[in-house]
Structures are given as C-alpha cells and as structure tokens.
Coordinates of C-alpha atoms and ligand atoms in Angstrom, one line a residue:
M1 CA 7.8 10.1 -11.7
E2 CA 6.8 12.6 -9.2
R3 CA 6.5 11.9 -5.5
L4 CA 3.1 10.4 -4.6
I5 CA 0.7 12.9 -2.6
I6 CA -1.5 10.6 -0.3
T7 CA -4.8 12.3 0.9
V8 CA -6.7 11.0 3.8
A9 CA -10.7 11.7 3.8
L10 CA -11.2 10.9 7.4
T11 CA -14.9 11.0 7.9
G12 CA -16.9 12.2 5.3
A13 CA -20.5 13.6 6.0
E14 CA -22.6 10.8 4.9
L15 CA -21.5 8.1 7.4
S16 CA -22.3 7.7 10.9
L17 CA -21.1 5.2 13.8
K18 CA -23.7 2.8 12.8
D19 CA -22.0 2.2 9.5
T20 CA -18.5 1.7 11.4
P21 CA -17.7 2.0 14.9
Y22 CA -14.0 3.1 13.7
L23 CA -15.2 6.6 12.3
P24 CA -13.6 9.7 13.8
V25 CA -16.5 12.1 14.9
T26 CA -15.5 14.4 17.5
P27 CA -12.9 17.1 16.8
E28 CA -10.4 15.4 19.2
E29 CA -11.1 12.0 17.4
I30 CA -10.7 13.6 13.9
A31 CA -7.4 15.6 14.8
R32 CA -5.9 12.6 16.5
E33 CA -7.1 10.6 13.4
A34 CA -5.4 13.4 11.0
C35 CA -2.0 13.3 12.8
S36 CA -1.9 9.3 13.0
C37 CA -2.4 9.1 9.0
Y38 CA 0.0 12.2 8.6
E39 CA 2.6 10.1 10.7
A40 CA 1.7 7.0 8.3
G41 CA 2.3 9.0 5.2
A42 CA -0.7 11.0 3.9
S43 CA 0.3 14.8 3.4
I44 CA -3.2 16.0 2.7
V45 CA -6.0 15.9 5.2
H46 CA -9.6 16.1 3.8
L47 CA -11.8 17.3 6.5
H48 CA -15.6 17.3 7.2
A49 CA -16.3 18.5 10.8
R50 CA -19.5 17.3 13.1
D51 CA -21.1 18.9 15.7
N52 CA -21.5 17.7 19.3
A53 CA -24.3 15.3 18.4
G54 CA -22.1 13.9 15.7
S55 CA -24.1 15.4 12.5
P56 CA -22.2 16.9 9.9
T57 CA -21.8 20.8 10.2
Q58 CA -20.2 23.6 8.0
N59 CA -19.9 25.9 11.0
I60 CA -16.8 28.0 10.9
G61 CA -16.3 27.9 14.8
V62 CA -16.2 23.9 14.7
Y63 CA -13.8 23.9 11.9
R64 CA -11.5 26.6 13.6
E65 CA -11.3 24.5 16.5
L66 CA -10.8 21.3 14.4
I67 CA -7.8 23.0 12.5
A68 CA -6.1 24.6 15.5
L69 CA -6.3 20.6 17.3
I70 CA -4.6 19.1 14.1
E71 CA -2.0 22.1 13.9
R72 CA -1.1 21.6 17.5
R73 CA -0.2 18.1 16.8
C74 CA 1.3 18.0 13.2
H75 CA 1.2 20.0 9.8
P76 CA -0.4 18.3 7.0
I77 CA -1.8 20.2 4.2
I78 CA -5.5 21.0 5.6
Q79 CA -8.1 20.7 2.9
V80 CA -11.6 21.7 4.0
S81 CA -14.9 20.3 2.2
T82 CA -17.2 22.6 0.4
G83 CA -19.5 19.8 -0.2
G84 CA -20.5 19.6 3.1
A85 CA -23.5 17.0 3.3
I86 CA -26.3 16.2 0.9
G87 CA -29.1 18.6 1.4
M88 CA -26.9 21.4 2.9
G89 CA -27.7 24.8 1.5
A90 CA -24.8 26.6 -0.8
M91 CA -24.1 29.4 1.8
E92 CA -24.0 26.9 4.5
R93 CA -21.4 24.9 2.5
L94 CA -19.2 27.6 1.6
Q95 CA -18.6 29.1 5.1
P96 CA -15.3 27.4 6.2
V97 CA -13.5 29.1 2.9
E98 CA -13.1 32.0 5.2
L99 CA -10.8 30.2 7.5
K100 CA -8.2 30.4 4.4
P101 CA -7.2 26.9 4.7
D102 CA -4.4 25.4 2.3
M103 CA -6.8 23.9 -0.1
V104 CA -10.6 23.5 -0.2
S105 CA -12.9 20.9 -2.6
L106 CA -15.0 22.1 -5.0
T107 CA -17.4 20.0 -7.0
C108 CA -17.8 20.8 -10.5
G109 CA -21.3 19.7 -11.0
S110 CA -24.6 18.2 -10.1
V111 CA -24.6 14.2 -9.6
N112 CA -27.0 11.6 -8.2
F113 CA -25.5 10.5 -5.3
G114 CA -27.3 7.0 -4.5
D115 CA -31.1 8.0 -4.1
A116 CA -30.2 11.8 -3.4
V117 CA -28.7 14.4 -5.7
F118 CA -25.6 16.2 -4.9
Y119 CA -26.6 19.5 -5.9
N120 CA -24.1 21.9 -7.9
P121 CA -25.5 24.0 -10.6
S122 CA -23.6 26.2 -12.7
G123 CA -24.3 29.4 -10.7
L124 CA -23.3 27.8 -7.6
L125 CA -20.1 26.8 -9.4
V126 CA -19.4 30.4 -10.2
E127 CA -20.2 31.6 -6.9
F128 CA -18.0 28.8 -4.9
A129 CA -15.1 29.5 -7.4
T130 CA -15.2 33.5 -7.3
A131 CA -15.3 33.1 -3.1
I132 CA -12.3 30.6 -3.3
K133 CA -10.2 32.9 -5.5
E134 CA -10.9 35.9 -3.6
H135 CA -9.7 34.1 -0.3
G136 CA -6.6 32.8 -2.0
V137 CA -7.2 29.3 -1.7
K138 CA -6.4 26.5 -4.1
P139 CA -9.4 24.5 -4.9
E140 CA -9.4 20.7 -5.3
L141 CA -11.8 20.0 -8.2
E142 CA -13.8 17.0 -7.6
I143 CA -14.9 15.0 -10.7
F144 CA -17.5 12.5 -10.3
D145 CA -18.8 12.5 -13.9
A146 CA -17.4 13.0 -17.0
G147 CA -19.2 16.4 -17.9
M148 CA -17.6 17.9 -14.9
V149 CA -14.4 18.2 -16.3
A150 CA -15.8 20.4 -19.1
N151 CA -17.5 22.4 -16.3
A152 CA -14.1 23.0 -14.7
I153 CA -12.6 24.2 -17.9
D154 CA -15.4 26.6 -18.2
L155 CA -14.4 28.0 -14.8
L156 CA -10.8 28.1 -16.1
Q157 CA -11.8 30.2 -18.9
K158 CA -14.1 32.5 -16.9
G159 CA -10.8 33.4 -14.9
L160 CA -12.1 31.9 -11.8
L161 CA -9.6 29.2 -11.7
S162 CA -5.7 29.6 -11.7
P163 CA -3.6 26.9 -13.4
P164 CA -2.0 24.3 -13.0
L165 CA -5.5 22.9 -11.8
H166 CA -5.6 19.9 -9.1
F167 CA -8.4 17.4 -9.8
D168 CA -9.6 14.6 -7.7
L169 CA -11.4 11.9 -9.9
V170 CA -14.2 10.5 -7.7
L171 CA -14.8 7.1 -9.3
G172 CA -17.4 4.6 -8.4
V173 CA -20.3 6.6 -6.5
P174 CA -23.6 4.8 -7.3
G175 CA -25.3 7.1 -9.7
A176 CA -22.0 8.6 -11.3
L177 CA -18.9 7.2 -13.4
P178 CA -17.8 3.7 -12.4
A179 CA -14.7 3.0 -11.3
T180 CA -12.9 1.3 -14.3
L181 CA -9.5 1.8 -15.7
K182 CA -10.8 2.9 -18.9
N183 CA -13.1 5.5 -17.3
L184 CA -10.0 6.9 -15.4
L185 CA -7.7 7.0 -18.7
F186 CA -10.4 8.8 -20.3
L187 CA -10.7 11.4 -17.5
V188 CA -7.0 11.7 -17.2
D189 CA -6.7 12.5 -21.0
S190 CA -9.5 15.1 -20.8
L191 CA -7.5 17.2 -18.3
P192 CA -5.9 20.5 -19.1
P193 CA -2.1 20.4 -19.9
D194 CA 0.1 20.6 -16.5
S195 CA -2.8 19.6 -14.2
T196 CA -2.4 17.2 -11.3
W197 CA -4.8 14.8 -10.2
S198 CA -5.7 12.1 -7.8
V199 CA -7.9 9.5 -7.7
A200 CA -10.6 8.4 -5.0
G201 CA -12.2 5.0 -5.6
I202 CA -15.4 4.5 -3.8
G203 CA -15.8 1.2 -1.9
R204 CA -14.2 -1.9 -2.9
H205 CA -12.7 0.0 -5.9
Q206 CA -10.3 2.2 -3.4
L207 CA -7.6 -0.2 -3.7
S208 CA -7.5 -1.0 -7.7
M209 CA -7.7 3.1 -8.2
A210 CA -5.0 3.6 -5.8
A211 CA -2.8 1.1 -7.7
A212 CA -3.8 2.4 -11.1
A213 CA -2.9 6.1 -9.9
I214 CA 0.6 5.1 -8.4
L215 CA 1.5 3.6 -11.9
L216 CA 0.1 6.2 -14.2
G217 CA 1.9 9.1 -12.1
G218 CA -1.4 10.5 -10.3
H219 CA -1.9 10.8 -6.7
V220 CA -4.0 8.8 -4.3
R221 CA -6.9 9.5 -1.8
V222 CA -8.1 6.8 0.6
G223 CA -10.2 7.0 3.8
L224 CA -13.3 5.9 5.5
E225 CA -15.1 8.8 3.8
D226 CA -14.8 6.7 0.6
N227 CA -14.6 3.3 1.7
I228 CA -15.1 1.6 5.0
Y229 CA -13.8 -1.8 4.3
Y230 CA -10.2 -3.0 4.5
R231 CA -11.3 -5.9 2.4
K232 CA -14.2 -7.8 1.7
G233 CA -16.6 -8.5 5.0
E234 CA -13.7 -6.9 7.1
L235 CA -14.1 -3.3 8.2
A236 CA -11.0 -1.1 8.1
K237 CA -9.9 -0.4 11.8
G238 CA -9.7 3.3 11.0
N239 CA -8.0 5.3 8.5
V240 CA -4.4 4.5 9.2
P241 CA -4.6 1.0 7.9
L242 CA -6.0 2.3 4.4
V243 CA -3.1 5.0 4.1
E244 CA -0.4 2.2 5.2
R245 CA -1.7 0.0 2.5
V246 CA -1.1 2.9 -0.2
V247 CA 2.3 3.6 1.3
R248 CA 3.4 -0.2 0.9
L249 CA 2.2 -0.4 -2.5
A250 CA 4.0 2.6 -3.5
D251 CA 6.9 1.2 -2.0
E252 CA 6.6 -2.0 -3.8
F253 CA 6.3 0.0 -7.3
E254 CA 9.3 2.2 -6.4
R255 CA 7.3 5.4 -5.8
E256 CA 8.5 7.5 -3.4
V257 CA 5.8 9.0 -1.1
A258 CA 5.7 12.8 -0.8
T259 CA 5.9 14.7 2.7
A260 CA 3.7 17.5 3.2
D261 CA 6.2 20.0 2.3
Q262 CA 7.1 18.1 -1.0
A263 CA 3.5 18.0 -1.5
R264 CA 3.1 21.8 -1.2
K265 CA 5.8 22.3 -3.6
I266 CA 4.0 19.7 -6.5
L267 CA 0.6 21.7 -5.7
G268 CA 2.3 25.0 -5.7
L269 CA 0.9 25.7 -2.5
K270 CA 2.5 28.3 0.1
D271 CA 4.6 27.5 2.8
Q272 CA 2.2 28.1 5.4
S273 CA -1.7 29.1 4.9
P274 CA -2.1 33.1 5.4
G275 CA -4.4 34.1 7.9
R276 CA -5.0 31.4 10.1
Ligands
LIG301 N1 -20.7 14.7 1.1 C1 -20.7 14.7 -0.4 C2 -22.2 15.0 -0.7 C3 -16.7 17.0 -0.9 O1 -16.2 16.7 0.4 O2 -16.4 18.1 -1.4 C4 -19.8 15.5 -1.0 C5 -18.6 15.7 -0.5 C6 -17.6 16.2 -1.6 O3 -18.2 15.1 0.5
LIG302 ZN1 -15.5 15.1 1.2

C-alpha cells in the first residue's frame, strides 16, 4: 500500500477558546503547533488564519505571516482553506490563493452545517476552480455529501481540474453525510479512477474513520478543526496527540507514514511552491 499521508487541520474557523483551551489561535501558536505535528508525522497542514482578536480571517497578509512563521521552522505541505468561516463572502474566502500555497481546499457544493449553511453554489465553484487553476495550485476537493462528487466531476469535465484529483471525504458534519463505513465505501467507489483521497471523521468519528482509511489505502485527516476530544469526555490536549494516535495505528497495521517529500510525490506536487 501507498505510504499514509496524515493531514492535520489545526484550528478551523468555527471554534473558539471557549470550546477548548488547547486551540492554537495566534499565528505564532498555529505555526508552533504545525511544526510539532509535522515532527509527529503530519505531512500536510490545513490552515485557517485568525486576526489579533482571535476571529477567523482570510486576510492575505495574515496568511503570509503565518506561512512564513511555519516555513522558518519546518517544511510541511501547506494547504490553505478557501472555505474560510461560515458567512464569509466568496471573494473574501478566495484571497489566499494568490499566495500560491502548495494546496488549497475547495468544497464542492453547498451543505447544511448544523444550523447554518455552508454556501458553495455552482457559479462559486467555477469561479474558485478557475482561480485555483490559474494560480497553479492543487486543490483538495472537500466532499461533505454524496452529490459533491458529481459536482467535482462536472468541474473536471469543464477542464477546471487536472487529474489525478485529490479528495477529502468529510463525514459526520451535522446536516451532511453521516460517518459510516457504508457511506465511506460508497464515496470511495464513486471517485474518478487514479484519485487519491483522505477521510476526515467529525467529532467522535475521527478515530474510526482514520482506522478505516488506513485499512482501505486512503489517507487520514485529523485535528481540532474536526474534533476537539481525545476520547469521550476528555479534550485532546492539542493536535499532536491526535496525530500521534494515527501514527501508532498506522504502525500497528504496518502502514508506513509518508514524510512531506513522499507525500508531495504521491500527490504530484512540485518540490517547492512557486512564487512564495
Ligand atoms: N469552516 C467551514 C465552513 C475548508 O476549510 O475548506 C468550512 C471549512 C472547509 O473549514
Ligand atoms: Zn477547514
């Protein structure tokens, strides 16, 4: 089996220190956490930036500072969110693509997100995919619900995505596709041939979905953005314990963990991001 790529989603945009005191918030904290996770075995860091007040921001300057702080210490694959936070406008969300990070996330459709709606209509998808392609960045296609795979294939057929595609199957968001093995298998079966994929189980499903992906030959995303607990009733003391647990699981199943360089090869990324 291919080596296992571990992505860590460090902080997200929907959580605050009220949810967990272990959330990295300032650029310095996020950068330190990113490199601790890299040392622990994560090869991709999925980034959301925060402003001085700790609120989510897609400001290009804040992302520039955050990426520079990380790259001063360590060299993971940098994946910037274009999802931003619920309620942000399209142009606001798209800003950091101009930094030409190694990867950006691209959610492939609208979806209920608890009581809110994460708004990604087809026109926005075309606009985002066009900008991502023009900047030469590899998208990670975020799939929260089954119909989103069809939307991704539509973008592929429009020539806005370059195969092989990389998907992140996000299962267990309240209002979206539940995190079951059947749903995971169904999604994996519906991906275009030669695609790579990871799974992000939300909340208590993070561990079971990670184990399934290790066994199925997929890749794994963990981190506080998706799950703040280590086990029932016990907060994870940061992202590192969540990454370390996946490394231990992979070791038990004799699946080797990819370094960032090996992950770059698996994903077809250039050695170093251009333009930064
Ligand atoms: N914050 C969520 C609304 C992404 O990073 O691309 C969406 C999100 C997805 O976090
Ligand atoms: Zn995100």
